PDB file of C-alpha atoms and ligand atoms in Angstrom:
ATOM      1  CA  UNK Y   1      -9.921  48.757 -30.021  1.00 74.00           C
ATOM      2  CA  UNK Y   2      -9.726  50.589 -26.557  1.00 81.00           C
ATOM      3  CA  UNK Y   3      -8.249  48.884 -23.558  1.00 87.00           C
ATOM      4  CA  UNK Y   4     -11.176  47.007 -20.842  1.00 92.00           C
ATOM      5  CA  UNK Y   5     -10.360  47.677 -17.547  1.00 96.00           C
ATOM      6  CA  UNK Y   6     -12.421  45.222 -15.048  1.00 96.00           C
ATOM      7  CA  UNK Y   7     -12.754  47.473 -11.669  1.00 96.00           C
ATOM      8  CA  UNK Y   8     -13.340  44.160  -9.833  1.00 97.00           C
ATOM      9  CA  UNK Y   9      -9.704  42.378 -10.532  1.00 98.00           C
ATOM     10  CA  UNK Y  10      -8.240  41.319  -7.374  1.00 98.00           C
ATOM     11  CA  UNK Y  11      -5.530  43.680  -7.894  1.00 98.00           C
ATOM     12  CA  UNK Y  12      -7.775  46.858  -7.964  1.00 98.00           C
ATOM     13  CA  UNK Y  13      -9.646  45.123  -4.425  1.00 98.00           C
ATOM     14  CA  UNK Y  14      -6.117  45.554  -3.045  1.00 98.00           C
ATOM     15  CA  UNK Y  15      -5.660  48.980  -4.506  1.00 98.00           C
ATOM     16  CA  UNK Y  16      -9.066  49.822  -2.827  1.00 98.00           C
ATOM     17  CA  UNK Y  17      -8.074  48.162   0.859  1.00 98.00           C
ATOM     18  CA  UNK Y  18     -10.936  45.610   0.201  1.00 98.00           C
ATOM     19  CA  UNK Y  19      -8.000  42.937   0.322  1.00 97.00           C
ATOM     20  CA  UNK Y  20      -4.737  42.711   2.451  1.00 98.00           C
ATOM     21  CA  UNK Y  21      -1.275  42.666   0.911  1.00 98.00           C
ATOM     22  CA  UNK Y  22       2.251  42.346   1.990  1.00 98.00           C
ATOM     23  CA  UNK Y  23       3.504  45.366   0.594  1.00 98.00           C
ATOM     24  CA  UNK Y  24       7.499  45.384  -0.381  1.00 98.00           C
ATOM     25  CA  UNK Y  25       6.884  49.255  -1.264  1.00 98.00           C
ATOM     26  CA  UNK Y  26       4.495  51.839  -1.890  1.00 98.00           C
ATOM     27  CA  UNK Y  27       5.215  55.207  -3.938  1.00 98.00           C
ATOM     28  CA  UNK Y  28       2.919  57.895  -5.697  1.00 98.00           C
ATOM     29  CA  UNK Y  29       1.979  56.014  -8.562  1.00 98.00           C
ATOM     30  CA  UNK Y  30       2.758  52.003  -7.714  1.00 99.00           C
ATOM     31  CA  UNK Y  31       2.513  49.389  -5.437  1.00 99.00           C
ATOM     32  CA  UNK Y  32       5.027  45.961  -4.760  1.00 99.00           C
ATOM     33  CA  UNK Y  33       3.884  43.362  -2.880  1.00 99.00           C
ATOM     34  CA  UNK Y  34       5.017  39.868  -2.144  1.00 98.00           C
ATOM     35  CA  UNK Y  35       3.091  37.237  -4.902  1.00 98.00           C
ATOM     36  CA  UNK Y  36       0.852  35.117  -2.652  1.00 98.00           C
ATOM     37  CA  UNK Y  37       2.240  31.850  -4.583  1.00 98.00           C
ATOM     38  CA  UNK Y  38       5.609  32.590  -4.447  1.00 98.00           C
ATOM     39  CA  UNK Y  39       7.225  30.607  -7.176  1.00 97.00           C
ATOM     40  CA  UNK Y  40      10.745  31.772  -6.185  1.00 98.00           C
ATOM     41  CA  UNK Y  41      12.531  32.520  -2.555  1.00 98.00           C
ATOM     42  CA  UNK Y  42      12.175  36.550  -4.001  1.00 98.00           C
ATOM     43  CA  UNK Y  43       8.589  36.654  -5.801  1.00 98.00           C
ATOM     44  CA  UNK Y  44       7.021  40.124  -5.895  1.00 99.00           C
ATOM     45  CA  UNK Y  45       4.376  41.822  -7.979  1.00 99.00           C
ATOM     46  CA  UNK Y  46       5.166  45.659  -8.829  1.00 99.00           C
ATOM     47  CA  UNK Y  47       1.973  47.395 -10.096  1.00 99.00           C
ATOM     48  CA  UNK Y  48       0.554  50.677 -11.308  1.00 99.00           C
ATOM     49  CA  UNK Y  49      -1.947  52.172  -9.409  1.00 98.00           C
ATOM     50  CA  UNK Y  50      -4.087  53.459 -12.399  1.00 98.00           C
ATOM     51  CA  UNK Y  51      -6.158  51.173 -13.958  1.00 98.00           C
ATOM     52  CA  UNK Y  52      -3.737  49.630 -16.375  1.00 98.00           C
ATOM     53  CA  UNK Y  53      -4.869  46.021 -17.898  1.00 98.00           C
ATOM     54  CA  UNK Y  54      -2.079  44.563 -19.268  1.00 98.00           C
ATOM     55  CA  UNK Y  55       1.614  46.189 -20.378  1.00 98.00           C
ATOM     56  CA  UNK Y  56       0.721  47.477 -23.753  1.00 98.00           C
ATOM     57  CA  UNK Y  57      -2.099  49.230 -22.070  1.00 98.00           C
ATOM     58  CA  UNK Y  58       0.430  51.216 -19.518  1.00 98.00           C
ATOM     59  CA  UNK Y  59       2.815  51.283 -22.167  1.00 98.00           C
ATOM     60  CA  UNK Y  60       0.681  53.337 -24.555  1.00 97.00           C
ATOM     61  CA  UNK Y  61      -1.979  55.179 -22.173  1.00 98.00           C
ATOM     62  CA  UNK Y  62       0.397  55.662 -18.197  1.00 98.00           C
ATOM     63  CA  UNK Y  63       1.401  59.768 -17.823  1.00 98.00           C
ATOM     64  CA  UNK Y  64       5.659  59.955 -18.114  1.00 98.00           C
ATOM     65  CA  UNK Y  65       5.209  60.673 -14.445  1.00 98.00           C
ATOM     66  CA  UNK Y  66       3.390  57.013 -13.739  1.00 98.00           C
ATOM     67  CA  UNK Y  67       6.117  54.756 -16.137  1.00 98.00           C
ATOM     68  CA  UNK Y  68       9.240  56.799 -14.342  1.00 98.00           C
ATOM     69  CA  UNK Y  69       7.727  56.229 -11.159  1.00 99.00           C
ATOM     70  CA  UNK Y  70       6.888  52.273 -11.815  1.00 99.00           C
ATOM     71  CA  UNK Y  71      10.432  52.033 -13.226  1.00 98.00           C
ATOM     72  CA  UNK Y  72      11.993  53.511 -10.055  1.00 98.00           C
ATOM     73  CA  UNK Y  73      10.050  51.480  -7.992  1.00 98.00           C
ATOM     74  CA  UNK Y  74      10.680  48.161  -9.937  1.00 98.00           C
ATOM     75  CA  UNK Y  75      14.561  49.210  -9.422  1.00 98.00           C
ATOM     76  CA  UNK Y  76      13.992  50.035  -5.487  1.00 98.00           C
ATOM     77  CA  UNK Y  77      12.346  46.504  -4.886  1.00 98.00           C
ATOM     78  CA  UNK Y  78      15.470  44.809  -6.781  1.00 98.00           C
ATOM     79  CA  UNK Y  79      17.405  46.456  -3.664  1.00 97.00           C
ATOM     80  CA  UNK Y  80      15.301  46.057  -1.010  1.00 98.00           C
ATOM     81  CA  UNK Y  81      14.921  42.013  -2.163  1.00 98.00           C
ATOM     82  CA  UNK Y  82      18.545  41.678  -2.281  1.00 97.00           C
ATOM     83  CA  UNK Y  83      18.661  40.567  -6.121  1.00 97.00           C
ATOM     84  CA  UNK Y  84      20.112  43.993  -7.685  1.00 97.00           C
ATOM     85  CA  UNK Y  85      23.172  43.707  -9.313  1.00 94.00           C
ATOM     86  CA  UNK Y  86      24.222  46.905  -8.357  1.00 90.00           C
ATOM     87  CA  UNK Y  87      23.820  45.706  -4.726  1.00 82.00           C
ATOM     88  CA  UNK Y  88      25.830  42.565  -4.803  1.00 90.00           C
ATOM     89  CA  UNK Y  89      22.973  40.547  -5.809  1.00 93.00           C
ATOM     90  CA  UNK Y  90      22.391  37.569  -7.696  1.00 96.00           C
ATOM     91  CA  UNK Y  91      20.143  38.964 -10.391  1.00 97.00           C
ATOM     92  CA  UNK Y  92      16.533  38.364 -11.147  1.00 98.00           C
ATOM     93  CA  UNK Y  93      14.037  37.875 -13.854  1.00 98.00           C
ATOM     94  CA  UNK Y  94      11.435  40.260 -14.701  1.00 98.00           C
ATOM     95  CA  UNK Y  95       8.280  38.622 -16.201  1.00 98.00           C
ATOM     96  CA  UNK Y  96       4.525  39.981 -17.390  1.00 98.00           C
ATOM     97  CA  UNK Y  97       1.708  38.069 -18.642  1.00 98.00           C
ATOM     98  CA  UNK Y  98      -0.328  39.609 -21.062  1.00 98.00           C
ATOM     99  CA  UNK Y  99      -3.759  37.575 -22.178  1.00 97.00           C
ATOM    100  CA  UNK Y 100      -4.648  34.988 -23.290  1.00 96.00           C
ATOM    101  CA  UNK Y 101      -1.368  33.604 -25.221  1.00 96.00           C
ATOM    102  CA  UNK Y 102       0.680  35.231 -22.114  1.00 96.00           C
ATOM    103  CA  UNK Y 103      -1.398  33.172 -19.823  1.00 96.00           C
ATOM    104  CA  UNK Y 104      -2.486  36.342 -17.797  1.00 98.00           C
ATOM    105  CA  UNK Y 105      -4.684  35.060 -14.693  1.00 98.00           C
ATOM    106  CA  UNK Y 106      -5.049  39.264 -13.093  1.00 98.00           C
ATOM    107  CA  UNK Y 107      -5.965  42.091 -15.823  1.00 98.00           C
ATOM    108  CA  UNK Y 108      -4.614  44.488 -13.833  1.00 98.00           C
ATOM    109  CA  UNK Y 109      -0.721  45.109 -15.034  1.00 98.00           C
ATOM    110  CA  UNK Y 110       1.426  43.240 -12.905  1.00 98.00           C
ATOM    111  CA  UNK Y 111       5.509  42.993 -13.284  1.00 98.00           C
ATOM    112  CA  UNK Y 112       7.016  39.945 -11.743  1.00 98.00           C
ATOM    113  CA  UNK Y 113      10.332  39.804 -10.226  1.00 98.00           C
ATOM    114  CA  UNK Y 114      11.576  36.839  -9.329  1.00 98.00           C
ATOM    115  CA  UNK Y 115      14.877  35.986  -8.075  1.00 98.00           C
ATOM    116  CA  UNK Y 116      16.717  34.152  -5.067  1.00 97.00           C
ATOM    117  CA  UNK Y 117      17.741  31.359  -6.960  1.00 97.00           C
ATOM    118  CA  UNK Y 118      18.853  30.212 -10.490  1.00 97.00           C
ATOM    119  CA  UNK Y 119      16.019  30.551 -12.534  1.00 96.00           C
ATOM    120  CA  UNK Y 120      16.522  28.505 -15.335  1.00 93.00           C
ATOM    121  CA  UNK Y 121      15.968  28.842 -19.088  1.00 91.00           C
ATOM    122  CA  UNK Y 122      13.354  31.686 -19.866  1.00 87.00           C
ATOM    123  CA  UNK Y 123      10.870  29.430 -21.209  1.00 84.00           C
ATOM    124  CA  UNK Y 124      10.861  25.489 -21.438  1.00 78.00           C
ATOM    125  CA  UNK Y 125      12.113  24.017 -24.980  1.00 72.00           C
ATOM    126  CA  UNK Y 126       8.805  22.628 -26.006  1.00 65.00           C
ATOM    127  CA  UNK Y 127       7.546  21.490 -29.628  1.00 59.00           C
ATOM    128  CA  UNK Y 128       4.388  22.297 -29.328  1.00 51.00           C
TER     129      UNK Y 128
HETATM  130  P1  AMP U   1      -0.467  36.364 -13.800  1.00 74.94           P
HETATM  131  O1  AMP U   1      -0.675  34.952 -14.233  1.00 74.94           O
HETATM  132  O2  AMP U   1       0.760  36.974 -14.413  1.00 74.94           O
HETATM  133  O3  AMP U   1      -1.708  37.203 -13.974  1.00 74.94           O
HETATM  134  O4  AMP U   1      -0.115  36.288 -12.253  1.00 74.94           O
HETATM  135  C1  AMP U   1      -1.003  36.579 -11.233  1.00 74.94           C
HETATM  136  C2  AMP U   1      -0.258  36.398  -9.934  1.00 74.94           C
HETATM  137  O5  AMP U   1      -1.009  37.004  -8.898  1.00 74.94           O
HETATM  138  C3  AMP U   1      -0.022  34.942  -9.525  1.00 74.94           C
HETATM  139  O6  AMP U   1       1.382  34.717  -9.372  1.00 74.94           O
HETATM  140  C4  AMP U   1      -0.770  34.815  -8.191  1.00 74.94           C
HETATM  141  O7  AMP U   1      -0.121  33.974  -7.276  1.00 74.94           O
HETATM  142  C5  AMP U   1      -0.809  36.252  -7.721  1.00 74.94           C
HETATM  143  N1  AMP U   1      -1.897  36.597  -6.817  1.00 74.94           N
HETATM  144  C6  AMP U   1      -3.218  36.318  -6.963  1.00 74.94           C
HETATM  145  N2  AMP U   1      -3.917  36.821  -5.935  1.00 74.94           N
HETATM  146  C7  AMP U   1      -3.025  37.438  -5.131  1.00 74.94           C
HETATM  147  C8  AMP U   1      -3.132  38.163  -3.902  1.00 74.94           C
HETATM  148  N3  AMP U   1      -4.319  38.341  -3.288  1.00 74.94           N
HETATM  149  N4  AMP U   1      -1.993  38.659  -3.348  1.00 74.94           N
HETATM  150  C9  AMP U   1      -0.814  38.468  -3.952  1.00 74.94           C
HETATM  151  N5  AMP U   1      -0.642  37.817  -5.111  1.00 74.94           N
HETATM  152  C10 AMP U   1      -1.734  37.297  -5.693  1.00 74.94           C
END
C-alpha cells in the first residue's frame, strides 16, 4: 500500500512558514529545530523537507541526494548541540516514532535527538 502524506501536519505548516520554529539548521533538503516540549536539556527535531510520513516512507521513496543531506545535517546538529562525540560531547540518543505501535503524534518524518544528560535505558522494562 502507498505511503499517505497529510499536507496539513504541523510539520508541513512549518515547512510552509504558516508556523514559527526555532530552527537549529536549515540545508537544501532538511530542517532542525528545537522540539517545543523539550524532554531533554538538547531536544531537537531534524526533518526532511519532502513530504515524508514516517521513516520507512523516506527510507524507501527520499532521492540519495535528500537521505545524504538529512544524514549530514543530523551529524551537523550533534555539533552545533554540543552532544557529538567527535566534539567532546557527551553523546545522544537518536529516536523516531513511526505509527501507531511507535506512538507517532506528527506524520511528517521527524528524527529526535536528544541529549544533555544521561538518558537512561532505551525503553522502560515493562511486562506488558
Ligand atoms: P512524535 O511523537 O515522535 O510524533 O513527536 C512529535 C514531537 O513534535 C513532540 O516531541 C512535540 O513536542 C513536537 N512538536 C509538536 N508541535 C511542535 C512545534 N510546533 N514545534 C516544535 N515541536 C513540536
Amino acid at each position: 500500500m502507498p505511503h499517505a502524506y497529510d499536507p496539513q501536519n504541523i510539520f508541513a505548516r512549518i515547512l510552509r512558514g504558516e508556523i514559527p520554529n526555532k530552527t537549529v539548521l536549515e540545508t537544501a533538503h532538511t530542517l532542525a529545530f528545537h522540539d517545543i516540549q523539550p524532554q531533554a536539556p538538547v531536544h531537537v527535531l531534524v526533518i526532511p523537507k519532502g513530504a515524508y510520513a514516517s521513516y520507512d516512507h523516506f527510507a524507501a521513496e527520499a532521492s540519495d541526494a535528500e537521505i545524504v543531506d538529512f544524514n549530514r545535517a543530523v551529524a551537523e546538529v550533534c555539533r552545533l548541540t554540543g552532544v557529538d562525540l567527535g566534539e567532546g560531547g557527551q553523546g545522544f540518543r537518536a529516536i523516531t516514532n513511526a505509527g501507531a505501535h511507535g506512538v507517532q503524534e506528527v506524520p511528517h518524518y521527524h528524527l529526535h535527538i536528544l541529549g544533555g544528560r544521561p538518558l537512561g535505558r532505551m525503553l522502560a522494562r515493562a511486562d506488558s
